[in-house]
Coordinates of C-alpha atoms and ligand atoms in Angstrom, one line a residue:
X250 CA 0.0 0.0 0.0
X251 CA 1.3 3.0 -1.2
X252 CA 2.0 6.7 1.4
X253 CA 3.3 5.1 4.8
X254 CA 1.3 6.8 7.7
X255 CA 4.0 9.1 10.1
X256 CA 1.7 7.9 12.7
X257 CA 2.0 10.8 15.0
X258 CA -0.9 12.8 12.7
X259 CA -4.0 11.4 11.4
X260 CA -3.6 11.2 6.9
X261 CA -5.8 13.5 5.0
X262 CA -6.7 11.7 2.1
X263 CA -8.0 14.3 -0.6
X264 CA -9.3 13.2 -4.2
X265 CA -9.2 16.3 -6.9
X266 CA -6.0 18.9 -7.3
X267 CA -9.1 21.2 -8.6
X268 CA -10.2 24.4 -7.2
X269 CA -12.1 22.9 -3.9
X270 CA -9.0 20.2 -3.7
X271 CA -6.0 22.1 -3.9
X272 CA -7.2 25.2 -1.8
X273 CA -8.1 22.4 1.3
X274 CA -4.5 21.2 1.2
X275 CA -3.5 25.2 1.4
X276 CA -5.3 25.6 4.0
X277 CA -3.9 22.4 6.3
X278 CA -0.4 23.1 5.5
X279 CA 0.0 24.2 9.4
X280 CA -2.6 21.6 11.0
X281 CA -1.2 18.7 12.6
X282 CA -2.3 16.5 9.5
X283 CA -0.5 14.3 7.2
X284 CA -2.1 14.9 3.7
X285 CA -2.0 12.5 0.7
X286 CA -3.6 14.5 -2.3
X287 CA -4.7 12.5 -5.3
X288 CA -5.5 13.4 -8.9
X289 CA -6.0 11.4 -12.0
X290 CA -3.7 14.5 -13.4
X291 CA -0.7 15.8 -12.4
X292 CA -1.8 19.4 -13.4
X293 CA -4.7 21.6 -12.1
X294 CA -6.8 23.1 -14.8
X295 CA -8.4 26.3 -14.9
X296 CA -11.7 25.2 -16.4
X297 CA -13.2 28.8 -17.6
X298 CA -10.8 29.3 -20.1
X299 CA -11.1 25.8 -21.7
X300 CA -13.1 27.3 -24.0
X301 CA -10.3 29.7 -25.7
X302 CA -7.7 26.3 -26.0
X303 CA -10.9 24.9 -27.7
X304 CA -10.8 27.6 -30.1
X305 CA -7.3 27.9 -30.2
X306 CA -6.8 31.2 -29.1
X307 CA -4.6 29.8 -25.8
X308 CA -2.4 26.9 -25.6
X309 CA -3.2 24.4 -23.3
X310 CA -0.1 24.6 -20.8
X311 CA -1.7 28.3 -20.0
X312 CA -4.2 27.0 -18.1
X313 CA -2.4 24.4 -16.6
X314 CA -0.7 24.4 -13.6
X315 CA 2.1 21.4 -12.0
X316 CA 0.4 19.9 -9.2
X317 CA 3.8 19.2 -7.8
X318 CA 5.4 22.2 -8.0
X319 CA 2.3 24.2 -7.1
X320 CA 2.8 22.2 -3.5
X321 CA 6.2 22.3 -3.7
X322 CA 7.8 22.8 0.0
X323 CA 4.5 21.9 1.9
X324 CA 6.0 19.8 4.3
X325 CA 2.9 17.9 5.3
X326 CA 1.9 16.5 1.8
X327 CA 2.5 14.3 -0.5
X328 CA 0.9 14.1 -4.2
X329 CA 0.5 10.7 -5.9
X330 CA -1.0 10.6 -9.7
X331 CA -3.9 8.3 -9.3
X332 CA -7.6 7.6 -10.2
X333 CA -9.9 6.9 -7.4
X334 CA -12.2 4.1 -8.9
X335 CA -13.7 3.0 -5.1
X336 CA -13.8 3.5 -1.8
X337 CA -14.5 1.0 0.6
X338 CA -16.6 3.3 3.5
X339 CA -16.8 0.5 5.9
X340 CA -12.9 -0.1 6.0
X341 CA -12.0 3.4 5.7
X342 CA -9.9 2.9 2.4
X343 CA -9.4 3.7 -1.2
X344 CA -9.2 1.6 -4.6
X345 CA -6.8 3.7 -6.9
X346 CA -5.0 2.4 -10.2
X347 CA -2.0 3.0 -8.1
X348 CA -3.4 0.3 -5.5
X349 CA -4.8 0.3 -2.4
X350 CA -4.8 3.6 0.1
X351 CA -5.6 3.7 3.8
X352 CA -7.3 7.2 5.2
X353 CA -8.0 8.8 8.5
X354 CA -10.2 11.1 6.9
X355 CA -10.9 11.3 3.4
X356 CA -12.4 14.6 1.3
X357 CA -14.0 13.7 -2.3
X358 CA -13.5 16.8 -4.1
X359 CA -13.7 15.4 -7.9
X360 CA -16.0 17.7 -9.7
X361 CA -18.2 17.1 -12.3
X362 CA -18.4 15.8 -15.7
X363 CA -20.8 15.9 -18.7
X364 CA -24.5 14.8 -18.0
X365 CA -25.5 13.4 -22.0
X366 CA -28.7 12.2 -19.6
X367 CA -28.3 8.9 -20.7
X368 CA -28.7 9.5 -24.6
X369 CA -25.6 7.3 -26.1
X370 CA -26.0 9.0 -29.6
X371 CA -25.3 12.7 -27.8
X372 CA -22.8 11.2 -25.7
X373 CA -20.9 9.4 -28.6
X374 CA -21.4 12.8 -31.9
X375 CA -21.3 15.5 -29.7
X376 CA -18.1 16.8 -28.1
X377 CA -17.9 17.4 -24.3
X378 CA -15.7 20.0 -23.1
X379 CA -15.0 19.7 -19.7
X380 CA -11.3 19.1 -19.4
X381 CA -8.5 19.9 -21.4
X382 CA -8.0 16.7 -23.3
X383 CA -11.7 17.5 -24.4
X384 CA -11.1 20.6 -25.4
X385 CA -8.1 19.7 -27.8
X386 CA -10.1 17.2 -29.2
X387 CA -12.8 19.9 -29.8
X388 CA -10.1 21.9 -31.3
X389 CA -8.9 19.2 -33.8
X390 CA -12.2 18.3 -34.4
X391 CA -13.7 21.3 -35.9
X392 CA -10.0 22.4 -37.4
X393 CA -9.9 19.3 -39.5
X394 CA -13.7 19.7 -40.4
X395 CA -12.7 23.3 -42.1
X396 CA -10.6 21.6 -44.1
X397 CA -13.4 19.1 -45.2
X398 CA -15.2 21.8 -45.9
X399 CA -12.2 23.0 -48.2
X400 CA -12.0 20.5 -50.0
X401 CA -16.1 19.4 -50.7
X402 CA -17.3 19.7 -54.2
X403 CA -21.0 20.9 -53.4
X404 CA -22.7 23.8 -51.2
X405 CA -24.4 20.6 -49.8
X406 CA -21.5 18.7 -49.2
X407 CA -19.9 21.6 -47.5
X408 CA -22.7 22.8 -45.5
X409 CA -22.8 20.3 -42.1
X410 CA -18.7 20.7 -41.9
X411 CA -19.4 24.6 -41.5
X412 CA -22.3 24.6 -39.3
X413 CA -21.2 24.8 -36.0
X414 CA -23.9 24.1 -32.7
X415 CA -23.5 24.9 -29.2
X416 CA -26.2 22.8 -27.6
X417 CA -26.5 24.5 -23.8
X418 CA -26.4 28.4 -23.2
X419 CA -24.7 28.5 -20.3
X420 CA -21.8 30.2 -19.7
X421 CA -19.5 27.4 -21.5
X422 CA -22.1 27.9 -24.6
X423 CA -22.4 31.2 -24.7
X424 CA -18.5 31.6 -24.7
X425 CA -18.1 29.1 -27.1
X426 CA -20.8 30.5 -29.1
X427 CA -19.4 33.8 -29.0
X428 CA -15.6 32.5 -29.9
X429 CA -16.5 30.3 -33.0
X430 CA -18.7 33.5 -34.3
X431 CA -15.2 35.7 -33.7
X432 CA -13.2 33.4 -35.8
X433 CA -15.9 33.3 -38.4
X434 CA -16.1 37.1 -38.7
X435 CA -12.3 37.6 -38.4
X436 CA -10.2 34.7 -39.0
X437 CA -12.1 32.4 -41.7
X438 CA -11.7 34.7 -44.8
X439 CA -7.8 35.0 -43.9
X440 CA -7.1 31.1 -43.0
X441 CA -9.7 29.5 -45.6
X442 CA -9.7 32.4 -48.3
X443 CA -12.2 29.5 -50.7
X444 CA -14.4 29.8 -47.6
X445 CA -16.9 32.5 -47.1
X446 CA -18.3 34.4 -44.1
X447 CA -21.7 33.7 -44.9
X448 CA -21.3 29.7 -45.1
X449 CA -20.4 29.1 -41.7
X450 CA -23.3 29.1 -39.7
X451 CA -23.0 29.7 -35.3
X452 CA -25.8 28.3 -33.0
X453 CA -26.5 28.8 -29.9
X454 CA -29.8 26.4 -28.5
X455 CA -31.5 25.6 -25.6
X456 CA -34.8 24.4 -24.2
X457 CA -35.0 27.4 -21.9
X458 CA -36.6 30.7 -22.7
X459 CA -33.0 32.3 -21.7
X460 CA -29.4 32.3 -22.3
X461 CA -27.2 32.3 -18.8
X462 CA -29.9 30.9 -17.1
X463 CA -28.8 31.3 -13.3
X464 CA -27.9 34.7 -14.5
X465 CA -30.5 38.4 -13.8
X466 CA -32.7 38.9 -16.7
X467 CA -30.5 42.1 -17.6
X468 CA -27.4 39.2 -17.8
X469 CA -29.3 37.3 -19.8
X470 CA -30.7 39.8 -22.2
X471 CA -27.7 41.6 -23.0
X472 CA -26.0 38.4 -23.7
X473 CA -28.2 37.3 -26.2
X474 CA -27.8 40.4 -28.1
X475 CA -24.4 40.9 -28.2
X476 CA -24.2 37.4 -29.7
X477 CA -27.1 37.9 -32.0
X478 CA -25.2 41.0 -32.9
X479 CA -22.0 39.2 -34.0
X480 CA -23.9 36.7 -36.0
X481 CA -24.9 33.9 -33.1
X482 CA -28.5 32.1 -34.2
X483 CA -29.6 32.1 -30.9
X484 CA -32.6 29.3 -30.6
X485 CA -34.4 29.1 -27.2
X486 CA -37.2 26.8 -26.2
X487 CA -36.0 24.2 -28.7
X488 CA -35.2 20.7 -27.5
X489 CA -32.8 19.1 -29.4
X490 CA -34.3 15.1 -29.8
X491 CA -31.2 13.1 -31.9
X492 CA -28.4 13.3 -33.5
X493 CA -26.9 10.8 -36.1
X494 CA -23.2 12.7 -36.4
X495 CA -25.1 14.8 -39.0
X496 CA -28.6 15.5 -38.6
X497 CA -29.7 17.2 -35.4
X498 CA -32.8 16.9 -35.2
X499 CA -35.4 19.3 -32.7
X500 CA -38.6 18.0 -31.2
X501 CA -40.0 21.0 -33.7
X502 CA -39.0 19.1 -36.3
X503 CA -36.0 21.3 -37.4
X504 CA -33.2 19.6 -38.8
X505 CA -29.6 21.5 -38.9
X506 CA -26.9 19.4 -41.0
X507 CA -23.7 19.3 -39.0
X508 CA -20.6 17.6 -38.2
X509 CA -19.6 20.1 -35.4
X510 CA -22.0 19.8 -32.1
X511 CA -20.6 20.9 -28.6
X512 CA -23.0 19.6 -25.4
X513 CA -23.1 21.9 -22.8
X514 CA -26.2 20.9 -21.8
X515 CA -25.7 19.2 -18.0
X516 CA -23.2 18.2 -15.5
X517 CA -23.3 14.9 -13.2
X518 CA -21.0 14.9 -9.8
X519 CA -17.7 12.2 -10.4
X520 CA -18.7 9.8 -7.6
X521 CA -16.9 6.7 -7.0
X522 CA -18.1 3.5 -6.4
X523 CA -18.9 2.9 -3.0
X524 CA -20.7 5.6 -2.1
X525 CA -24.5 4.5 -1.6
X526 CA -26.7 5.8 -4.3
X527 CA -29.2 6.6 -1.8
X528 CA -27.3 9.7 -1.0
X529 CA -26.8 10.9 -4.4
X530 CA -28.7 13.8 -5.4
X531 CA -29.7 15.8 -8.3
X532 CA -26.9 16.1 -10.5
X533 CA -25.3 13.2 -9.5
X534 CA -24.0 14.9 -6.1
X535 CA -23.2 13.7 -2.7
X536 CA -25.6 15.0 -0.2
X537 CA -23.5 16.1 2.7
X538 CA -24.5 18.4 6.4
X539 CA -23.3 21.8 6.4
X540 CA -19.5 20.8 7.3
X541 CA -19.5 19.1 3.8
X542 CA -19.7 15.5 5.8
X543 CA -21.2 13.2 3.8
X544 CA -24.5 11.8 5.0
X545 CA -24.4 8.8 7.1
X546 CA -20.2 8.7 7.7
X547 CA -18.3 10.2 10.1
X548 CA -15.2 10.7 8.5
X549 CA -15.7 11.3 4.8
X550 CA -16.4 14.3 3.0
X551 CA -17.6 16.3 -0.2
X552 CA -16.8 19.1 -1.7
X553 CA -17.3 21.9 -4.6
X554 CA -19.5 20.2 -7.5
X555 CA -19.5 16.6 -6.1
X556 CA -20.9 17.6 -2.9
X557 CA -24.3 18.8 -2.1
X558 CA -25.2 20.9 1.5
X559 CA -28.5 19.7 1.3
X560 CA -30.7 22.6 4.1
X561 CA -33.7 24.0 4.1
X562 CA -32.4 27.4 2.7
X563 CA -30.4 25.0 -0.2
X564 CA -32.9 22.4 -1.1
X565 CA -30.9 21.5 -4.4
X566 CA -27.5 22.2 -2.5
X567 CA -25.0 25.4 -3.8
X568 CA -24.2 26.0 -7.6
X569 CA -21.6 24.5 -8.9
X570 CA -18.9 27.4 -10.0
X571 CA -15.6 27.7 -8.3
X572 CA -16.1 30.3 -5.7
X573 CA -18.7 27.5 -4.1
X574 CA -15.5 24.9 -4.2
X575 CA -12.7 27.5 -3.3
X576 CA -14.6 28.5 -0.1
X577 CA -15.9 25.4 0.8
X578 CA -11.7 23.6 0.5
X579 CA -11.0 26.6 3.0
X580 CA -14.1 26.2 5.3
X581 CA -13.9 22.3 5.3
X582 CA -9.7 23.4 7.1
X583 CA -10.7 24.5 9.3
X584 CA -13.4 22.3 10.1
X585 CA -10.8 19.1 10.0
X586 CA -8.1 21.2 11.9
X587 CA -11.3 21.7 15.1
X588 CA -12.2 17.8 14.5
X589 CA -8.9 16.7 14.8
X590 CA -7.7 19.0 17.8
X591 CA -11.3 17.7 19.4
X592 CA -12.7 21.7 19.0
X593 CA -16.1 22.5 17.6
X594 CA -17.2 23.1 13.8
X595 CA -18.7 25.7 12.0
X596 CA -21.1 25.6 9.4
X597 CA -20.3 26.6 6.1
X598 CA -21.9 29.5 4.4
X599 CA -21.5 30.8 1.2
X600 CA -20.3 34.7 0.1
X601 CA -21.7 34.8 -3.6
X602 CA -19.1 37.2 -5.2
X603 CA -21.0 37.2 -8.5
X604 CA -20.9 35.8 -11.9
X605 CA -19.9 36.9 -15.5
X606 CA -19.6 36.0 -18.7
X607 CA -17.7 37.3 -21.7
X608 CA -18.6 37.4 -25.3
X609 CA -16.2 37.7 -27.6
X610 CA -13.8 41.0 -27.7
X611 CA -14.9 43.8 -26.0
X612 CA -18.0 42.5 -24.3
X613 CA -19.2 40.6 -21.0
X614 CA -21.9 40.9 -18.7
X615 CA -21.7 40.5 -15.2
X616 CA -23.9 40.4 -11.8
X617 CA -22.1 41.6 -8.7
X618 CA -24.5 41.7 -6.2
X619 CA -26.7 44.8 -6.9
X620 CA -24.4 45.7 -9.6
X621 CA -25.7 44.2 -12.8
X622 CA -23.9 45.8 -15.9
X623 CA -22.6 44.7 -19.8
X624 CA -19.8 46.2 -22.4
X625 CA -16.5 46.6 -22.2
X626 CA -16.0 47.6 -18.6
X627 CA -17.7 44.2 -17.7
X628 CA -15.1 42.4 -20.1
X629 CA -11.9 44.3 -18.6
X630 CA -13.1 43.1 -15.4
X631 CA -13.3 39.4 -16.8
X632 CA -9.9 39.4 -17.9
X633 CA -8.5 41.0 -14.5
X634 CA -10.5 38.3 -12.5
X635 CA -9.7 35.5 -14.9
X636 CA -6.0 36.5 -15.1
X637 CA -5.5 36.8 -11.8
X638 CA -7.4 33.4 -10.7
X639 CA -4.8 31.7 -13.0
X640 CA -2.3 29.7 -11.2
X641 CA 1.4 30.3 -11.8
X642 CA 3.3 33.9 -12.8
X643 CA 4.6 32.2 -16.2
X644 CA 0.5 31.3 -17.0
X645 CA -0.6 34.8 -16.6
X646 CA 2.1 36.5 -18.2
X647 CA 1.7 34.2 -21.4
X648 CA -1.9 34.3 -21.5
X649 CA -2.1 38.4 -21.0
X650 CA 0.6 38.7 -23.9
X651 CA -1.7 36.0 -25.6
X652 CA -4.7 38.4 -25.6
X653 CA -2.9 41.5 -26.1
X654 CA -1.7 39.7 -29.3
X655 CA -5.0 38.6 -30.3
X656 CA -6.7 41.9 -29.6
X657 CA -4.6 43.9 -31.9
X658 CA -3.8 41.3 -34.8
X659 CA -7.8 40.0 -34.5
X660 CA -6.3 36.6 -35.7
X661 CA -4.4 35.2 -32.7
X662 CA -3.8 31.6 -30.9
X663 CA -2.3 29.4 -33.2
X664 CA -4.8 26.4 -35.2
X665 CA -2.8 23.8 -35.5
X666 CA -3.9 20.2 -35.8
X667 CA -0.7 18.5 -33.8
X668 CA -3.0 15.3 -32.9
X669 CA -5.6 13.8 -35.5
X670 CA -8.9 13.5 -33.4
X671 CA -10.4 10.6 -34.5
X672 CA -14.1 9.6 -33.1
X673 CA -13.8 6.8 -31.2
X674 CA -15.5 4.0 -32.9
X675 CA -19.3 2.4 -31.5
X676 CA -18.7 0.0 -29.0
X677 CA -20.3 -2.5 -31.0
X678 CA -19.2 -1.8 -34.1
X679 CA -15.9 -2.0 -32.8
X680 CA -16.8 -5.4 -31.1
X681 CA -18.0 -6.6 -34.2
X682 CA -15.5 -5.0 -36.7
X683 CA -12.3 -5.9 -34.1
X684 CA -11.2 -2.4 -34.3
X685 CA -9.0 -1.0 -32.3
X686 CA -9.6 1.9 -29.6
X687 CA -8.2 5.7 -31.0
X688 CA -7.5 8.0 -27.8
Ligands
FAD250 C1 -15.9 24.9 -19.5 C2 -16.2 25.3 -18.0 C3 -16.2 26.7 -17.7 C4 -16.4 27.1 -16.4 N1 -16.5 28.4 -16.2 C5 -16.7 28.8 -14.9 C6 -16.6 30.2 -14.6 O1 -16.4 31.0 -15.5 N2 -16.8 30.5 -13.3 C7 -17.0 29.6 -12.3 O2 -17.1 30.0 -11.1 N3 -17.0 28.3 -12.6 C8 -16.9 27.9 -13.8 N4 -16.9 26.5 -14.1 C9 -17.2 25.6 -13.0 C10 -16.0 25.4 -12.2 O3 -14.9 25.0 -13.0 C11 -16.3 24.2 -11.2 O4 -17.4 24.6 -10.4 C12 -15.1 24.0 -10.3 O5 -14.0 23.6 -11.1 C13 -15.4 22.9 -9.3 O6 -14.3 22.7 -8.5 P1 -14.0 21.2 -7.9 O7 -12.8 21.4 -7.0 O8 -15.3 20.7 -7.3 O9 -13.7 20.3 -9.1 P2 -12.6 20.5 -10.3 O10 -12.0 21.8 -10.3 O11 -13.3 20.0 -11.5 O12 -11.5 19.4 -9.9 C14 -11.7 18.1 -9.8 C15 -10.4 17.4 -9.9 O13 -10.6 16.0 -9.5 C16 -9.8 15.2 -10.4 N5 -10.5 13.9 -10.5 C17 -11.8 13.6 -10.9 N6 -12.1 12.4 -10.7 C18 -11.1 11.8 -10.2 C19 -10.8 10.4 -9.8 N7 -11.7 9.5 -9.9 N8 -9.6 10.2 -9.2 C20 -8.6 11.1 -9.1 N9 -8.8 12.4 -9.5 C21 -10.0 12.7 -10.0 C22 -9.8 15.9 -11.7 O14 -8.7 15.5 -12.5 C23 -9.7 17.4 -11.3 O15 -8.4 17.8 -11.2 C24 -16.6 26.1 -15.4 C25 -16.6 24.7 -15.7 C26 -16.3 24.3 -17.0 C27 -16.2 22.9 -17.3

């Protein structure tokens, strides 16, 4: 078994270097804890800007940041590259691809991934984008579909290959949606000169009546027309029913021809086996009491989008956006730190610092408290946030000369295809054919 307890301190097992995972560990650097951190990764991503290495306006090592060296000279911790695949709650210890791993006290902060709610044809056309191996993909994808679309002989050939759908308008949609529409109206003419504007087609849909839907109705409105403005179909109150890799179809009976379909749609908690299902809530979440303790353990824990505080005043738990994880790695410190020492805990509430969401150059919208306001003031104030919250001097400095670049030239990132993206085949046709698995 791997991490050999000092067995003067109780071990800290915590699952997820993301934002709720990494800022725990800060936070019991001085408690008398050993800590074990695990993550399937040995990097923590920055998930709002996924969408720019998507689009290839940022390369993927900005927002990425070394696991290791971001701990580096925290003497209570260890890191260990592993995925969690169990946990056995009745022997208090984990089943990892690295083996089996003993805990005192063990935090689930894992996060979430796409929710195709169930529908194996979304799940296997559509491209996810919730990590950064997903968003390369998403990258590749759609690069090597502009060159289809070079290279087609008919208007009808080339159509689905330039029709571009962002099913979801939330925030990951509506930046998406707002992106692919920049590269249409600045870069596609330079890059593809046999292309034109006007054949490539940006949608944004949802079966909602608004785009940023948690977001104030001023949020929401504003966004819509600044997309609308740059050229964004926006389709609300459409349900999208199936989708053969080419035809999406709507329960309206719309049909749009394309090859290029990001799901945004839903999210479902990472939850490993182990944890009763009874517990589970919507979403996929672990319902925990207000110290983030899981329901029915005394010595496990969940946090940021895997966890649920289920209350009175939180029915459906907190949202899942960083500032929920970040505060709740910090509260959940302290909160091991009083356990441990025997002292009392304290519940955890939640200091909503506001949400925003940019679209394209020049504009964003954002709600900060009774502050709700759009334009350009609300985009300078997304970059500042956004290049702040990145981890690591080199990251910020790279990705602010990144922009700078990009605002001036209006054709920056780079669009290469370094890896082919190739869909993974049917699991039955590939059972049937013998073919073997692309990555
Ligand atoms: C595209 C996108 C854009 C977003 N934009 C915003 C935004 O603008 N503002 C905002 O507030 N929020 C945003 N969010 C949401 C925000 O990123 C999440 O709420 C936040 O990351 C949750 O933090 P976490 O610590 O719970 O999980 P995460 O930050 O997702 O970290 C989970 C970690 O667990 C690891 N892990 C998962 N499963 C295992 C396993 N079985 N074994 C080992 N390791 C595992 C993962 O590798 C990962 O490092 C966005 C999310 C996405 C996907």
């Amino acid at each position: 078994m791997d991490a050999p307890k000092n067995n003067k301190f109780p071990l800290v097992v915590i699952v997820g270097g993301g934002f709720g995972g990494i800022e725990l560990a800060k936070h019991l650097a001085k408690e008398p804890v050993e800590i074990l951190l695990l993550d399937k990764h040995n990097y923590h991503t920055f998930p709002p800007l996924l969408y720019q290495v998507a689009t290839g306006s940022l390369e993927c090592e900005s927002i990425a940041f070394s696991l290791r060296k971001n701990f580096e000279g925290q003497k209570n911790l260890r890191f260990r590259v592993a995925e969690v695949t169990g946990v056995n709650v009745e022997n208090n210890y984990l089943e990892t691809t690295i083996g089996e791993i003993a805990y005192d006290y063990l935090v689930l902060a894992t996060g979430s991934t796409t929710n195709f709610f169930g529908n194996k044809d979304f799940e296997h056309y559509t491209m996810p984008m919730k990590t950064i191996p997903e968003a390369l993909n998403l990258r590749y994808m759609f690069l090597q579909n502009l060159e289809q679309a070079v290279i087609a002989h008919t208007p009808e050939e080339r159509e689905p290959y330039l029709n571009f759908v962002m099913v979801g308008a939330g925030p990951t949609g509506v930046e998406l949606a707002g992106s692919f529409a920049e590269l249409r109206n600045y870069v596609l003419n330079k890059d593809y000169p046999e292309l034109k504007k006007e054949d490539m087609k940006v949608y944004l849909v949802d079966f909602l009546p608004k785009v940023l839907g948690p977001m104030s109705e001023q949020a929401s409105e504003k966004a819509k027309k600044y997309l609308e403005d740059m050229g964004v179909n926006v389709l609300l109150n459409v349900k999208v029913e199936s989708y053969d890799g080419t035809n999406l179809k709507f329960a309206d009976g719309r049909v749009i021809r394309t090859k290029n379909v990001v799901w945004s749609a839903g999210v479902a908690g990472i939850v490993p086996n182990g944890i009763s299902k009874d517990i589970l809530v919507r979403g996929n979440r672990i319902k925990t009491d207000e110290i983030n303790r899981v329901a029915g353990t005394s010595n496990i824990f969940a946090i940021g989008d895997v966890g649920a505080i289920i209350t009175e005043a939180t029915p459906n738990g907190y949202p899942g956006v960083a500032q929920v994880a970040i505060q709740q790695g910090k509260q959940l410190a302290k909160n091991l730190a009083s356990i441990v020492k025997g002292e009392s805990t304290e519940p955890f509430k939640y200091k909503d610092l506001g949400s925003m969401a940019t679209i394209g150059r020049n504009k964003a919208v954002a709600d900060l408290g009774k502050l709700k306001f759009g334009g350009f003031f609300a985009w300078l104030i997304w970059m500042f946030v956004h290049l702040i919250s990145l981890l690591g001097f080199r990251n910020k400095v790279v990705t602010f000369i990144n922009w700078l670049g990009s605002y001036v030239s209006y054709n920056g990132g780079t669009r290469l295809i370094i890896r082919r993206y190739v869909r993974e085949a049917l699991p039955d046709v590939a059972e049937a054919n013998q073919l073997p698995k692309t990555d």
